[in-house]
CSV table of C-alpha atoms and ligand atoms in Angstrom, one decimal:
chain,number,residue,atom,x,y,z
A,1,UNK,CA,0.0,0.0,0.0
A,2,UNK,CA,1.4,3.3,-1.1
A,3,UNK,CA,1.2,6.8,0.8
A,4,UNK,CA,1.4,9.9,-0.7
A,5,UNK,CA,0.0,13.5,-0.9
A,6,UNK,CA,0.9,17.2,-0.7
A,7,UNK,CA,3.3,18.8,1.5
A,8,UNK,CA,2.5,22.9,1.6
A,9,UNK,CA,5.9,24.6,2.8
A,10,UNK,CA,5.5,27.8,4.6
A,11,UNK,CA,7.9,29.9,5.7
A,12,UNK,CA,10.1,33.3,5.5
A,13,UNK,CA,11.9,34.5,2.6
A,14,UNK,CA,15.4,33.6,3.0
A,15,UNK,CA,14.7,30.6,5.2
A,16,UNK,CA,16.0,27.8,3.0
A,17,UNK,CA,12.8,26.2,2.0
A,18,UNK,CA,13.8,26.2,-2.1
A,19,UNK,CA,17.0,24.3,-1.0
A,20,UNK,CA,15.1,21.9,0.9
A,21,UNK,CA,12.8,20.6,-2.0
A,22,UNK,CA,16.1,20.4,-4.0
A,23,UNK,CA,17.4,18.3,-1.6
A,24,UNK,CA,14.6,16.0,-0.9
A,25,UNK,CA,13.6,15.7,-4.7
A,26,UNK,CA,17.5,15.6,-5.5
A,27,UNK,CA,16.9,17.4,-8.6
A,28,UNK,CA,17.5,21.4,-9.1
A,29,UNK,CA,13.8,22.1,-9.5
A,30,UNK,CA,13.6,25.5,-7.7
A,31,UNK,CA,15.9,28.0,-8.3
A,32,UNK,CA,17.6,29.4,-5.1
A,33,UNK,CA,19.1,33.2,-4.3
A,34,UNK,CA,20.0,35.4,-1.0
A,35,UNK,CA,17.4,37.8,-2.9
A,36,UNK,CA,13.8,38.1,-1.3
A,37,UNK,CA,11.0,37.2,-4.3
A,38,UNK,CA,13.1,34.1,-5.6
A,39,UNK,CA,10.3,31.9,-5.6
A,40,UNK,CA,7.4,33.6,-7.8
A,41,UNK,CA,5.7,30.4,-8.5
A,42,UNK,CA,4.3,27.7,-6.7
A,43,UNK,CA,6.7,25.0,-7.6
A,44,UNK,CA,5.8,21.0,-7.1
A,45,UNK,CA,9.1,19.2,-6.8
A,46,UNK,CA,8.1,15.4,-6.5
A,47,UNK,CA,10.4,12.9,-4.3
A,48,UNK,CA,9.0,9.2,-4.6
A,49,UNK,CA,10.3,5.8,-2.9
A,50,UNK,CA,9.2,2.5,-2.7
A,51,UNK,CA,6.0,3.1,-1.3
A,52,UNK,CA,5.6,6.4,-0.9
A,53,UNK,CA,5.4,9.8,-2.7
A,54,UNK,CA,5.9,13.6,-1.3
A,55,UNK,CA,4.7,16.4,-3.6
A,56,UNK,CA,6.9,18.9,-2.1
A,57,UNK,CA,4.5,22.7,-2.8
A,58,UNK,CA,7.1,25.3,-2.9
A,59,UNK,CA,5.7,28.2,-2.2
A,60,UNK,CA,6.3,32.3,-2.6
A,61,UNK,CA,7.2,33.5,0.7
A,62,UNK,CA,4.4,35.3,2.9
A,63,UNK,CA,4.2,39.1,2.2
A,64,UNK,CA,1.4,42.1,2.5
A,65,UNK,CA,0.5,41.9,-1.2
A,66,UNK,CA,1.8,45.5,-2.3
A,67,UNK,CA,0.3,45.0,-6.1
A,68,UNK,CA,-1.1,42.4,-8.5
A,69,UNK,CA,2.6,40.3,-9.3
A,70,UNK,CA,2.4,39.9,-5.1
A,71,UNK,CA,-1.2,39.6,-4.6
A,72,UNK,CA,-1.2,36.3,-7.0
A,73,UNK,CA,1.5,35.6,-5.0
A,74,UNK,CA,0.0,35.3,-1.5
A,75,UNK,CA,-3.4,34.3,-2.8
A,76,UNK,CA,-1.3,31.5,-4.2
A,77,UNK,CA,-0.4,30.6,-0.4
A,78,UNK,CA,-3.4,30.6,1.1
A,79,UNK,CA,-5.0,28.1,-1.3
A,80,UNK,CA,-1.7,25.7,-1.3
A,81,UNK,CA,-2.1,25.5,2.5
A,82,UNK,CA,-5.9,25.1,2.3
A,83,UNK,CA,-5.2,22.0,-0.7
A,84,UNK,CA,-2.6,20.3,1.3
A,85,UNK,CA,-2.4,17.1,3.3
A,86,UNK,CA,0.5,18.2,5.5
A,87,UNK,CA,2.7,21.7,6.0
A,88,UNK,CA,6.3,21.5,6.5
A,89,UNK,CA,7.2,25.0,8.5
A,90,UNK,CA,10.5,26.1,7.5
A,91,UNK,CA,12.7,28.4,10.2
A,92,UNK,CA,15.9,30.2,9.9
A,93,UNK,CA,17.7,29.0,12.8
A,94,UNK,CA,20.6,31.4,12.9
A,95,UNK,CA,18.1,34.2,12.9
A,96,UNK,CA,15.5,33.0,15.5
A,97,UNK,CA,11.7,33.5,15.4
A,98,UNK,CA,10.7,36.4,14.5
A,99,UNK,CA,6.7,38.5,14.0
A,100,UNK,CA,6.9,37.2,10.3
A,101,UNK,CA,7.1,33.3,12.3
A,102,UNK,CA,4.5,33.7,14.0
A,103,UNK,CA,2.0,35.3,11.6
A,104,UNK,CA,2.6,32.1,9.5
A,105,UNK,CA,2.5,29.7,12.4
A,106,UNK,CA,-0.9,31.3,13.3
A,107,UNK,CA,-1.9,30.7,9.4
A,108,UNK,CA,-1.1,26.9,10.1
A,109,UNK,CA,-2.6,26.7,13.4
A,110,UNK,CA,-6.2,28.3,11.6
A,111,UNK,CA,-6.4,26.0,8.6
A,112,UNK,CA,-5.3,22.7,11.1
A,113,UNK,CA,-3.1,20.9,8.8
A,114,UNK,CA,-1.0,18.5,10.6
A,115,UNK,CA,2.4,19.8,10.5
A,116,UNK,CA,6.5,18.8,10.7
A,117,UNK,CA,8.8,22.1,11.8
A,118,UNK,CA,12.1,22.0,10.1
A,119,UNK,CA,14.9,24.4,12.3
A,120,UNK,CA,17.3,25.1,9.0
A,121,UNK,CA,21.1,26.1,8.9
A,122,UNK,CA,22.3,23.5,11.3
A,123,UNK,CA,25.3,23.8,9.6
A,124,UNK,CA,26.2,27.4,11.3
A,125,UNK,CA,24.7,27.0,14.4
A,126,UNK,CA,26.7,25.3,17.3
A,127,UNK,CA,25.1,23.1,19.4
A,128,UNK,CA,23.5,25.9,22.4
A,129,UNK,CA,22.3,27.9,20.0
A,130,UNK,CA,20.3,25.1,18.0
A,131,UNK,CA,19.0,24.5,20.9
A,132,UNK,CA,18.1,27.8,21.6
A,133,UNK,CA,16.4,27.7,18.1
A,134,UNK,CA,14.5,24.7,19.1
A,135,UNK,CA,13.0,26.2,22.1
A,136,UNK,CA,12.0,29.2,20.7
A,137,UNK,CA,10.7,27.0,17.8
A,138,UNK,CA,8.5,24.7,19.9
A,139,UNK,CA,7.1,28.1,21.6
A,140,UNK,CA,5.2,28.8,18.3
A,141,UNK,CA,2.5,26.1,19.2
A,142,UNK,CA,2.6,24.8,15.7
A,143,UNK,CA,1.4,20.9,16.0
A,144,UNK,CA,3.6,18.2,15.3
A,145,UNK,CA,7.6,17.2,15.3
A,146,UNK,CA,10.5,19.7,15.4
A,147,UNK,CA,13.5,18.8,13.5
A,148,UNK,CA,17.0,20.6,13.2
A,149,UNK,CA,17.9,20.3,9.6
A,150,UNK,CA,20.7,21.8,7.1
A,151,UNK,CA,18.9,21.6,4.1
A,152,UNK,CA,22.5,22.7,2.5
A,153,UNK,CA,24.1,19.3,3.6
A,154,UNK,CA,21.5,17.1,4.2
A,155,UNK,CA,22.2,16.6,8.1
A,156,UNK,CA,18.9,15.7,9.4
A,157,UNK,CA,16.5,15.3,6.2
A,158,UNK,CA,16.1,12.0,6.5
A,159,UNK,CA,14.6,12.3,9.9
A,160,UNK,CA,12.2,15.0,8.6
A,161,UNK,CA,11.3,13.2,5.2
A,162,UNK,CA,10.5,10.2,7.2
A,163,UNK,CA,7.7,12.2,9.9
A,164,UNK,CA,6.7,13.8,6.7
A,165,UNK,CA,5.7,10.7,4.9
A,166,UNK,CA,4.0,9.0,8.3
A,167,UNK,CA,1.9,12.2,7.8
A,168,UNK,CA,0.6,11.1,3.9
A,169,UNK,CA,-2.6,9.3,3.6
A,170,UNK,CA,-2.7,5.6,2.3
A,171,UNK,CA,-3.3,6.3,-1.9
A,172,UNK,CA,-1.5,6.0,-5.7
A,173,UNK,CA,1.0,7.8,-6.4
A,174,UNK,CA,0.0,11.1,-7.9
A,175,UNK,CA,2.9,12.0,-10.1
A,176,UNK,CA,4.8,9.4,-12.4
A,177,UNK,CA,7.8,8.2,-10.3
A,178,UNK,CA,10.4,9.1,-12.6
A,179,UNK,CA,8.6,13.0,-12.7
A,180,UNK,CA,10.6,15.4,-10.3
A,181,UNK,CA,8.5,18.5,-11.3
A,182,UNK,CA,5.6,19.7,-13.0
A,183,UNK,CA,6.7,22.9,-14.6
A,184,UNK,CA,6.7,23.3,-18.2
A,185,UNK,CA,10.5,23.2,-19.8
A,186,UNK,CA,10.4,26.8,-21.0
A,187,UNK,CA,9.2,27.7,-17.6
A,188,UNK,CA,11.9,25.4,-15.8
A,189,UNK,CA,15.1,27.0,-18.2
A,190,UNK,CA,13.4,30.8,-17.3
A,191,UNK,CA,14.1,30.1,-14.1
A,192,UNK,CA,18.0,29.0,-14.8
A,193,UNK,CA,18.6,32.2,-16.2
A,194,UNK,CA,16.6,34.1,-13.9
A,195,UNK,CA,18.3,32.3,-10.9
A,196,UNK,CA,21.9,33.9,-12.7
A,197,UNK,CA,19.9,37.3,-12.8
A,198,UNK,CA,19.6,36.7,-9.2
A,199,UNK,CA,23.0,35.9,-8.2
A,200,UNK,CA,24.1,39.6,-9.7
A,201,UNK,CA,22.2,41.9,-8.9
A,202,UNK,CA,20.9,44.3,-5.8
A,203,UNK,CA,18.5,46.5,-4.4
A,204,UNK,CA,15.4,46.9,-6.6
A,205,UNK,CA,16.3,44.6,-10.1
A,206,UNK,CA,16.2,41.1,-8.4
A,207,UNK,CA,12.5,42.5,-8.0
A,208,UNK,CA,12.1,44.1,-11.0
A,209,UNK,CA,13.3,41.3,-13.8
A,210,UNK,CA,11.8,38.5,-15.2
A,211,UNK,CA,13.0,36.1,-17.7
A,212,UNK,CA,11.3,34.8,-20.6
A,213,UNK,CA,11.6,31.6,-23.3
A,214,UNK,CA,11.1,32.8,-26.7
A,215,UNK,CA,11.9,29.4,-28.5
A,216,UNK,CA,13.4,26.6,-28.3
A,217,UNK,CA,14.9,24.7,-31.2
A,218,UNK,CA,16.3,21.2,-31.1
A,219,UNK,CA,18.2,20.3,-33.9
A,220,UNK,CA,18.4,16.7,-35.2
A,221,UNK,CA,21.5,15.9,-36.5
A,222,UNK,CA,23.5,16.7,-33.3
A,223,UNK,CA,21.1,17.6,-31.0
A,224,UNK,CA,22.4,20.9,-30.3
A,225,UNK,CA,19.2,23.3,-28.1
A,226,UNK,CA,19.0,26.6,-29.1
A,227,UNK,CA,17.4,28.8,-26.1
A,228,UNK,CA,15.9,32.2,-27.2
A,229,UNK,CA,15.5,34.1,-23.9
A,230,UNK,CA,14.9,37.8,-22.8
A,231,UNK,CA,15.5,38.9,-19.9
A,232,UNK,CA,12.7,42.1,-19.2
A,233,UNK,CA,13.7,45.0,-17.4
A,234,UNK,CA,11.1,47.9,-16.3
A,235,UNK,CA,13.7,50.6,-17.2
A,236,UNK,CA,16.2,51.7,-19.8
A,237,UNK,CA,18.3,52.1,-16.7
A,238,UNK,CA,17.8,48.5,-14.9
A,239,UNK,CA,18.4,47.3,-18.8
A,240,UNK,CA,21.6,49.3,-18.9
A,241,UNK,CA,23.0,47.3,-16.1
A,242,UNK,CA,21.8,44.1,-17.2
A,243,UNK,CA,23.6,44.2,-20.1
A,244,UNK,CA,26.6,45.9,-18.8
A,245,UNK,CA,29.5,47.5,-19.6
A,246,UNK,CA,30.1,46.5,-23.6
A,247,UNK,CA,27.4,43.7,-22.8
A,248,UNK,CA,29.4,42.0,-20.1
A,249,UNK,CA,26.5,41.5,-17.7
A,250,UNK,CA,24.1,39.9,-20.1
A,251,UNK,CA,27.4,37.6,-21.7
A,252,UNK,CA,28.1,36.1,-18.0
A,253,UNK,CA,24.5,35.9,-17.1
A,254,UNK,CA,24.0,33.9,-20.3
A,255,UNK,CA,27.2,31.6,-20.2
A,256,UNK,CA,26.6,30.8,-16.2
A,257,UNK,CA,23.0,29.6,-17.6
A,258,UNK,CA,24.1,27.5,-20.3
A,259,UNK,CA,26.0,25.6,-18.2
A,260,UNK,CA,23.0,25.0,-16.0
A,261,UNK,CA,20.6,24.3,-18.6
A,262,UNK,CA,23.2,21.6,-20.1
A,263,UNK,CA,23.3,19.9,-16.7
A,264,UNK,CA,19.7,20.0,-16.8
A,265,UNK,CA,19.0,18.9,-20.4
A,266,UNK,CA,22.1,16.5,-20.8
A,267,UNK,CA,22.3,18.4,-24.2
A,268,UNK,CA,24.9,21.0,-25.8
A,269,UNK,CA,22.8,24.4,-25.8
A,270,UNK,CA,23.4,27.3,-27.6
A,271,UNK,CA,22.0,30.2,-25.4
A,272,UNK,CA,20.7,33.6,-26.9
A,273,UNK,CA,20.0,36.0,-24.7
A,274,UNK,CA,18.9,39.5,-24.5
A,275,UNK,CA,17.8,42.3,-22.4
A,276,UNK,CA,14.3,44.4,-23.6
A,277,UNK,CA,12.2,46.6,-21.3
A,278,UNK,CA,8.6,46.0,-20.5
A,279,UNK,CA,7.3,49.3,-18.5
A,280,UNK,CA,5.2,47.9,-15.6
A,281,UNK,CA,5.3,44.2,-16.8
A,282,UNK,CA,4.4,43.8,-13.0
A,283,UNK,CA,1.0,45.2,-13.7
A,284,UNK,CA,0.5,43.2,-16.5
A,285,UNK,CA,-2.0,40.3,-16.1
A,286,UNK,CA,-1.8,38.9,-19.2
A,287,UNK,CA,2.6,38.7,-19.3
A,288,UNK,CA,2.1,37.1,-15.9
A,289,UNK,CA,-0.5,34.2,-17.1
A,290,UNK,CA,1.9,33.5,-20.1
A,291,UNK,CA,5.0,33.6,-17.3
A,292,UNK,CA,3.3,31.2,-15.9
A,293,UNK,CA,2.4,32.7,-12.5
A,294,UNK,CA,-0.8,32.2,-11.4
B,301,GDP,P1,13.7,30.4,0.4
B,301,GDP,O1,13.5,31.8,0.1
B,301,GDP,O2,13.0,30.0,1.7
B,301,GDP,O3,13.2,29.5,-0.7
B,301,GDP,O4,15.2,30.2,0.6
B,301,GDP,P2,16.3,29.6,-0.4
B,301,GDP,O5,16.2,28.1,-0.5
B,301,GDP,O6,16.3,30.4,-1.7
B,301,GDP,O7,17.7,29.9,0.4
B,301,GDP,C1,18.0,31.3,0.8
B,301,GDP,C2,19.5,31.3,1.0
B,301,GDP,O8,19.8,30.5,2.2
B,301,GDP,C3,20.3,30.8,-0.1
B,301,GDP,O9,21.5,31.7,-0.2
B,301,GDP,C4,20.7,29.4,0.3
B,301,GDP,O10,21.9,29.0,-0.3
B,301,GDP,C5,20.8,29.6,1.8
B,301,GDP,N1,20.5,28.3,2.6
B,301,GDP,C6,19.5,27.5,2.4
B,301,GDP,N2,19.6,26.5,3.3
B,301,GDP,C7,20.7,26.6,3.9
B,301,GDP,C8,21.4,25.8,4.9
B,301,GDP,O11,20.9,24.8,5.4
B,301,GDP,N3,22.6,26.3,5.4
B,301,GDP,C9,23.1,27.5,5.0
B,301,GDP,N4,24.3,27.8,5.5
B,301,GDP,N5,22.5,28.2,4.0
B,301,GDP,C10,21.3,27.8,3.5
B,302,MG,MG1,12.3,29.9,-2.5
């Protein structure tokens, strides 16, 4: 008899809870960034064993929605939580609990859902202040098993995947086994380039950029991919430093993608890339249904 079913993970931006589903699905299926607004859409990354499946609900983090892009957003969240069999509350250990915890631990608490607390970034905690973390963890009065986890090493995921899949109720699997995610290609590469977008920029353009697929070409005699992207800006000058000094930005941005996208593919990939702005593409309703974030 096989258990399986929907795990809704809540928690902070910046908390780890991208890095976790990577881990537990052992795939790169979310992208993952130090920037807040990494995760725009609800991801399902999908980790199966013998007999039993997780479908790991990776969710935008919890904000005031401030304007339709983060409105989707957070609606998004309430109805994951509300859909889900189980929640798996991710907290930043080295930072402790904070009013953002406990406004989504009294989210949890209201829609009931059984629930395993992960305490993340073991790895640069010693041991009094994990416990620290624990306590202050436990004084949430969210249901269910803590766990102190380093969702960067694996120390302590088993434990947590384990409680996780106690909490599944007997069914069929609900995703082919072999399937690690359910977004679309163009929508998974996006996100490689947008995750490079991520790793060099500040202030207002990890916010303000958004990636785009405009075709992808396989060709049959050598299998080569070719990957039209834009990257949109909302400004001529976030586009100027996207593209960079004699277009030195956009080139590393571009070749530190590839490389990802070949890992992902197991193809050779020729990656064309460019910058365009898009005034108030954040506003737009119909850009964000054909990114793909609903
Ligand atoms: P999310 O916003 O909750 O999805 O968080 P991410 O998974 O995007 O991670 C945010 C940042 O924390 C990234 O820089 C990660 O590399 C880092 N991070 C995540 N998990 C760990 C961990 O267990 N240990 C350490 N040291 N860093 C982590
Ligand atoms: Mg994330």
């Amino acid at each position: 008899m096989t258990h399986s079913g929907f795990v809704a993970l809540a928690g902070r931006p910046n908390v780890g809870k991208s890095t976790l589903v990577n881990h537990l699905v052992g795939e790169k299926v979310a992208i993952v960034s130090d920037k807040p607004q990494t995760t725009r859409r609800a991801i399902r990354g999908v980790a199966t064993g013998d007999d039993w499946q997780l479908v790991l609900v990776d969710l935008p983090g919890v904000q005031r929605p401030r304007d339709p892009l983060t409105a989707r957003m957070q609606a998004r969240m309430q109805y994951e939580l509300s859909e889900s069999d189980a929640a798996l509350f991710v907290l930043n250990g080295e930072q402790g609990v904070g009013p953002g915890d406990r406004f989504i631990a009294a989210a949890i608490r209201e829609v009931g859902l059984p629930t395993v607390t992960a305490v993340n970034k073991a790895d640069r905690l010693r041991r009094r202040g994990m416990v620290e973390a624990l306590s202050a963890a436990g004084e949430l009065d969210v249901q269910g098993e803590i766990f102190p986890i380093s969702a960067r090493t694996g120390e302590g995921v088993e434990d947590l995947q384990s409680a996780l899949i106690e909490l599944m109720p007997q069914g069929p699997f609900l995703y082919p086994p072999e399937e690690r995610t359910d977004l679309p290609e163009n929508v998974r590469l996006a996100e490689l380039v947008r995750e490079q977008v991520l790793a060099r920029t500040r202030q207002e353009l990890p916010h303000a950029a958004e990636v785009e697929i405009d075709e992808l070409i396989e060709r049959d005699e050598d299998g080569l991919l070719t990957v039209v992207a834009r990257i949109w800006a909302e400004t001529d000058s976030q586009k100027r430093i996207l593209v960079g000094a004699g277009g030195r930005m956009v080139r590393d941005i571009g070749t530190a993608a590839r490389i990802e996208i070949e890992a992902l593919t197991g193809r050779r990939v020729h990656l064309d890339l460019n910058v365009r702005v898009r005034r108030g593409w954040r506003q737009d309703e119909a850009l964000l249904d054909r990114l793909g974030i609903d």
